[in-house]
PDB file of C-alpha atoms in Angstrom:
ATOM      1  CA  MET A   1       7.546  -7.928 -12.939  1.00 42.00           C
ATOM      2  CA  ALA A   2       4.521 -10.261 -12.254  1.00 50.00           C
ATOM      3  CA  ASP A   3       6.436 -12.027  -9.398  1.00 71.00           C
ATOM      4  CA  LYS A   4       6.433  -8.802  -7.346  1.00 86.00           C
ATOM      5  CA  VAL A   5       3.270  -8.754  -4.965  1.00 92.00           C
ATOM      6  CA  ILE A   6       1.554  -5.722  -4.138  1.00 95.00           C
ATOM      7  CA  LEU A   7      -0.154  -5.550  -0.496  1.00 96.00           C
ATOM      8  CA  LEU A   8      -3.269  -3.363  -0.851  1.00 97.00           C
ATOM      9  CA  VAL A   9      -4.387  -2.333   2.654  1.00 98.00           C
ATOM     10  CA  GLU A  10      -7.843  -1.018   2.061  1.00 97.00           C
ATOM     11  CA  ASP A  11     -11.135  -1.521   4.028  1.00 96.00           C
ATOM     12  CA  ASN A  12     -13.466   0.011   1.536  1.00 94.00           C
ATOM     13  CA  PRO A  13     -14.710  -2.798  -0.945  1.00 95.00           C
ATOM     14  CA  ASP A  14     -15.469  -0.210  -3.696  1.00 91.00           C
ATOM     15  CA  ASP A  15     -12.007   1.416  -3.374  1.00 91.00           C
ATOM     16  CA  GLU A  16     -10.458  -2.044  -3.368  1.00 94.00           C
ATOM     17  CA  LYS A  17     -12.248  -2.974  -6.611  1.00 94.00           C
ATOM     18  CA  LEU A  18     -11.411   0.349  -8.253  1.00 91.00           C
ATOM     19  CA  THR A  19      -7.705  -0.062  -7.393  1.00 93.00           C
ATOM     20  CA  VAL A  20      -7.498  -3.582  -8.613  1.00 93.00           C
ATOM     21  CA  ARG A  21      -9.292  -2.646 -11.794  1.00 91.00           C
ATOM     22  CA  ALA A  22      -7.195   0.322 -12.352  1.00 91.00           C
ATOM     23  CA  LEU A  23      -3.884  -1.965 -12.003  1.00 91.00           C
ATOM     24  CA  LYS A  24      -5.404  -4.414 -14.463  1.00 90.00           C
ATOM     25  CA  LYS A  25      -6.409  -1.654 -16.915  1.00 89.00           C
ATOM     26  CA  ASN A  26      -2.763  -0.549 -16.936  1.00 88.00           C
ATOM     27  CA  ASN A  27      -1.503  -4.004 -17.545  1.00 89.00           C
ATOM     28  CA  ILE A  28       0.006  -4.252 -13.995  1.00 88.00           C
ATOM     29  CA  VAL A  29      -0.404  -8.027 -13.654  1.00 87.00           C
ATOM     30  CA  ASN A  30       1.258  -8.302 -10.174  1.00 90.00           C
ATOM     31  CA  ASP A  31      -0.580 -10.483  -7.584  1.00 92.00           C
ATOM     32  CA  VAL A  32      -2.495  -8.154  -5.309  1.00 94.00           C
ATOM     33  CA  VAL A  33      -2.832  -9.314  -1.645  1.00 94.00           C
ATOM     34  CA  VAL A  34      -5.628  -7.356   0.053  1.00 96.00           C
ATOM     35  CA  ALA A  35      -5.673  -6.731   3.812  1.00 97.00           C
ATOM     36  CA  ARG A  36      -8.973  -5.115   4.819  1.00 97.00           C
ATOM     37  CA  ASP A  37      -7.710  -3.796   8.231  1.00 97.00           C
ATOM     38  CA  GLY A  38      -4.324  -2.829   9.823  1.00 97.00           C
ATOM     39  CA  ALA A  39      -4.152  -5.960  11.913  1.00 96.00           C
ATOM     40  CA  GLU A  40      -4.665  -8.156   8.917  1.00 96.00           C
ATOM     41  CA  ALA A  41      -1.845  -6.328   7.114  1.00 96.00           C
ATOM     42  CA  LEU A  42       0.563  -6.765  10.011  1.00 96.00           C
ATOM     43  CA  ASP A  43      -0.296 -10.468  10.246  1.00 94.00           C
ATOM     44  CA  TYR A  44       0.507 -10.829   6.545  1.00 93.00           C
ATOM     45  CA  LEU A  45       3.675  -9.105   6.623  1.00 94.00           C
ATOM     46  CA  PHE A  46       5.046 -10.585   9.856  1.00 92.00           C
ATOM     47  CA  GLY A  47       3.481 -14.064   9.494  1.00 87.00           C
ATOM     48  CA  THR A  48       1.274 -13.841  12.640  1.00 86.00           C
ATOM     49  CA  GLY A  49      -2.307 -14.366  13.432  1.00 78.00           C
ATOM     50  CA  PRO A  50      -4.107 -16.346  10.486  1.00 79.00           C
ATOM     51  CA  HIS A  51      -0.818 -16.533   8.707  1.00 75.00           C
ATOM     52  CA  THR A  52       1.154 -18.327  11.587  1.00 75.00           C
ATOM     53  CA  GLY A  53       2.954 -21.295  10.316  1.00 68.00           C
ATOM     54  CA  GLU A  54       2.511 -20.544   6.689  1.00 67.00           C
ATOM     55  CA  ALA A  55       5.481 -20.979   4.504  1.00 58.00           C
ATOM     56  CA  GLN A  56       7.512 -17.714   4.673  1.00 66.00           C
ATOM     57  CA  HIS A  57       6.410 -15.610   1.614  1.00 71.00           C
ATOM     58  CA  ALA A  58       8.506 -12.961   0.199  1.00 78.00           C
ATOM     59  CA  LEU A  59       7.808  -9.417   1.307  1.00 88.00           C
ATOM     60  CA  PRO A  60       5.551  -7.403  -1.072  1.00 93.00           C
ATOM     61  CA  ALA A  61       7.391  -5.285  -3.620  1.00 91.00           C
ATOM     62  CA  LEU A  62       4.859  -2.477  -2.655  1.00 94.00           C
ATOM     63  CA  VAL A  63       2.420  -1.529   0.238  1.00 97.00           C
ATOM     64  CA  LEU A  64      -0.507   0.658  -0.795  1.00 96.00           C
ATOM     65  CA  LEU A  65      -1.759   1.814   2.553  1.00 97.00           C
ATOM     66  CA  ASP A  66      -5.144   3.550   3.498  1.00 96.00           C
ATOM     67  CA  LEU A  67      -5.051   5.517   6.796  1.00 96.00           C
ATOM     68  CA  LYS A  68      -8.616   5.113   7.882  1.00 94.00           C
ATOM     69  CA  LEU A  69      -8.708   1.474   8.754  1.00 96.00           C
ATOM     70  CA  PRO A  70     -10.550  -0.714  11.483  1.00 93.00           C
ATOM     71  CA  LYS A  71      -8.502  -2.307  14.317  1.00 94.00           C
ATOM     72  CA  LEU A  72      -5.200  -0.464  13.648  1.00 95.00           C
ATOM     73  CA  ASP A  73      -5.142   2.703  11.637  1.00 96.00           C
ATOM     74  CA  GLY A  74      -2.584   3.268   8.760  1.00 96.00           C
ATOM     75  CA  HIS A  75      -0.239   5.414  10.719  1.00 96.00           C
ATOM     76  CA  GLU A  76       0.220   2.596  13.314  1.00 97.00           C
ATOM     77  CA  VAL A  77       0.721   0.080  10.583  1.00 98.00           C
ATOM     78  CA  LEU A  78       3.493   2.244   9.170  1.00 98.00           C
ATOM     79  CA  ARG A  79       4.988   2.691  12.476  1.00 97.00           C
ATOM     80  CA  ARG A  80       5.279  -1.021  12.969  1.00 97.00           C
ATOM     81  CA  ILE A  81       6.638  -1.557   9.495  1.00 97.00           C
ATOM     82  CA  ARG A  82       9.313   0.941  10.037  1.00 97.00           C
ATOM     83  CA  ALA A  83      10.187  -0.218  13.591  1.00 97.00           C
ATOM     84  CA  ASP A  84      11.004  -3.999  12.332  1.00 95.00           C
ATOM     85  CA  GLU A  85      14.300  -4.631  10.739  1.00 94.00           C
ATOM     86  CA  SER A  86      12.847  -7.101   8.219  1.00 90.00           C
ATOM     87  CA  THR A  87      10.338  -4.462   6.766  1.00 94.00           C
ATOM     88  CA  ARG A  88      12.015  -1.228   7.601  1.00 94.00           C
ATOM     89  CA  ARG A  89      12.970  -0.478   3.889  1.00 94.00           C
ATOM     90  CA  LEU A  90       9.682  -1.756   2.401  1.00 94.00           C
ATOM     91  CA  PRO A  91       8.112   0.716   0.118  1.00 95.00           C
ATOM     92  CA  VAL A  92       4.972   2.202   1.490  1.00 97.00           C
ATOM     93  CA  VAL A  93       2.760   4.509  -0.425  1.00 96.00           C
ATOM     94  CA  ILE A  94      -0.134   6.145   1.420  1.00 97.00           C
ATOM     95  CA  LEU A  95      -3.197   5.997  -0.936  1.00 94.00           C
ATOM     96  CA  THR A  96      -6.045   7.749   0.892  1.00 92.00           C
ATOM     97  CA  SER A  97      -8.899  10.027   0.468  1.00 90.00           C
ATOM     98  CA  SER A  98      -7.950  12.186   3.604  1.00 89.00           C
ATOM     99  CA  LYS A  99      -7.416  15.746   3.060  1.00 89.00           C
ATOM    100  CA  GLU A 100      -6.220  16.341   6.524  1.00 92.00           C
ATOM    101  CA  GLU A 101      -2.637  18.116   6.495  1.00 94.00           C
ATOM    102  CA  GLN A 102      -2.083  16.301   9.853  1.00 95.00           C
ATOM    103  CA  ASP A 103      -2.335  12.891   8.026  1.00 95.00           C
ATOM    104  CA  LEU A 104      -0.002  14.099   5.385  1.00 95.00           C
ATOM    105  CA  MET A 105       2.493  15.313   7.950  1.00 96.00           C
ATOM    106  CA  SER A 106       2.302  12.193  10.111  1.00 96.00           C
ATOM    107  CA  GLY A 107       2.518   9.987   7.125  1.00 96.00           C
ATOM    108  CA  TYR A 108       5.970  11.355   6.068  1.00 96.00           C
ATOM    109  CA  ASN A 109       7.103  11.841   9.538  1.00 97.00           C
ATOM    110  CA  GLY A 110       6.269   8.055  10.051  1.00 96.00           C
ATOM    111  CA  GLY A 111       8.378   7.142   7.065  1.00 97.00           C
ATOM    112  CA  ALA A 112       6.047   6.824   4.207  1.00 97.00           C
ATOM    113  CA  ASN A 113       7.859   6.897   0.748  1.00 96.00           C
ATOM    114  CA  SER A 114       4.909   8.641  -0.895  1.00 95.00           C
ATOM    115  CA  TYR A 115       1.566  10.236  -0.079  1.00 96.00           C
ATOM    116  CA  ILE A 116      -1.155  10.330  -2.605  1.00 93.00           C
ATOM    117  CA  ARG A 117      -4.649  11.605  -2.345  1.00 92.00           C
ATOM    118  CA  LYS A 118      -7.152   9.346  -4.214  1.00 88.00           C
ATOM    119  CA  PRO A 119      -8.784  11.245  -7.004  1.00 83.00           C
ATOM    120  CA  VAL A 120     -12.450  10.877  -7.147  1.00 79.00           C
ATOM    121  CA  ASP A 121     -12.608  10.488 -10.890  1.00 87.00           C
ATOM    122  CA  PHE A 122     -11.929   6.926 -12.109  1.00 86.00           C
ATOM    123  CA  THR A 123      -9.942   8.207 -15.233  1.00 91.00           C
ATOM    124  CA  GLN A 124      -7.691  10.265 -12.950  1.00 92.00           C
ATOM    125  CA  PHE A 125      -7.456   7.370 -10.509  1.00 90.00           C
ATOM    126  CA  THR A 126      -6.412   5.038 -13.181  1.00 89.00           C
ATOM    127  CA  GLU A 127      -3.626   7.360 -14.275  1.00 92.00           C
ATOM    128  CA  VAL A 128      -2.433   7.724 -10.758  1.00 92.00           C
ATOM    129  CA  VAL A 129      -2.360   3.865 -10.411  1.00 90.00           C
ATOM    130  CA  ARG A 130      -0.460   3.526 -13.762  1.00 88.00           C
ATOM    131  CA  GLN A 131       2.202   6.074 -12.772  1.00 92.00           C
ATOM    132  CA  LEU A 132       2.464   4.326  -9.156  1.00 90.00           C
ATOM    133  CA  GLY A 133       2.995   0.994 -10.792  1.00 87.00           C
ATOM    134  CA  LEU A 134       5.349   2.248 -13.544  1.00 87.00           C
ATOM    135  CA  TYR A 135       7.660   4.018 -10.757  1.00 89.00           C
ATOM    136  CA  TRP A 136       7.508   1.645  -7.834  1.00 89.00           C
ATOM    137  CA  LEU A 137       7.331  -1.807  -9.756  1.00 86.00           C
ATOM    138  CA  VAL A 138       9.494  -0.979 -12.837  1.00 84.00           C
ATOM    139  CA  LEU A 139      11.752   2.088 -12.343  1.00 85.00           C
ATOM    140  CA  ASN A 140      12.544   2.221  -8.557  1.00 86.00           C
ATOM    141  CA  GLU A 141      15.631   0.260  -7.455  1.00 84.00           C
ATOM    142  CA  THR A 142      14.763  -1.468  -4.052  1.00 80.00           C
ATOM    143  CA  ALA A 143      17.193  -1.909  -1.226  1.00 76.00           C
ATOM    144  CA  PRO A 144      18.783  -5.532  -1.065  1.00 72.00           C
ATOM    145  CA  ALA A 145      16.926  -7.581   1.524  1.00 64.00           C
TER     146      ALA A 145
END
């Protein structure tokens, strides 16, 4: 499964390190591409901005999307992913510390496949990431491109 890329959209360097560490701890060896704001995530997905002219890369197998992001928030990133035919079926898991019910509702209404609140405890967070990896990268059958 190592050929499946994970796009981690996370602006907090500590949460980024925790997520990557939790993936490695659980032997999830997929390449992780990190986008630190919403615009960077869309540039990566659609080959725009700094990614213009790059060889077309395969879409990630999974997008882990924070909501509170600079430039474009996670809800807008999700809206644009779902609005484009090439990314419409891409699995998007909102992984956020937000406890706002409105964020939960907006996430699912916008087409998120899953909404997970980040546990504060590293051991719990590691278990959440293990289950995410197992389900989305191993068990889940993705739609054909």
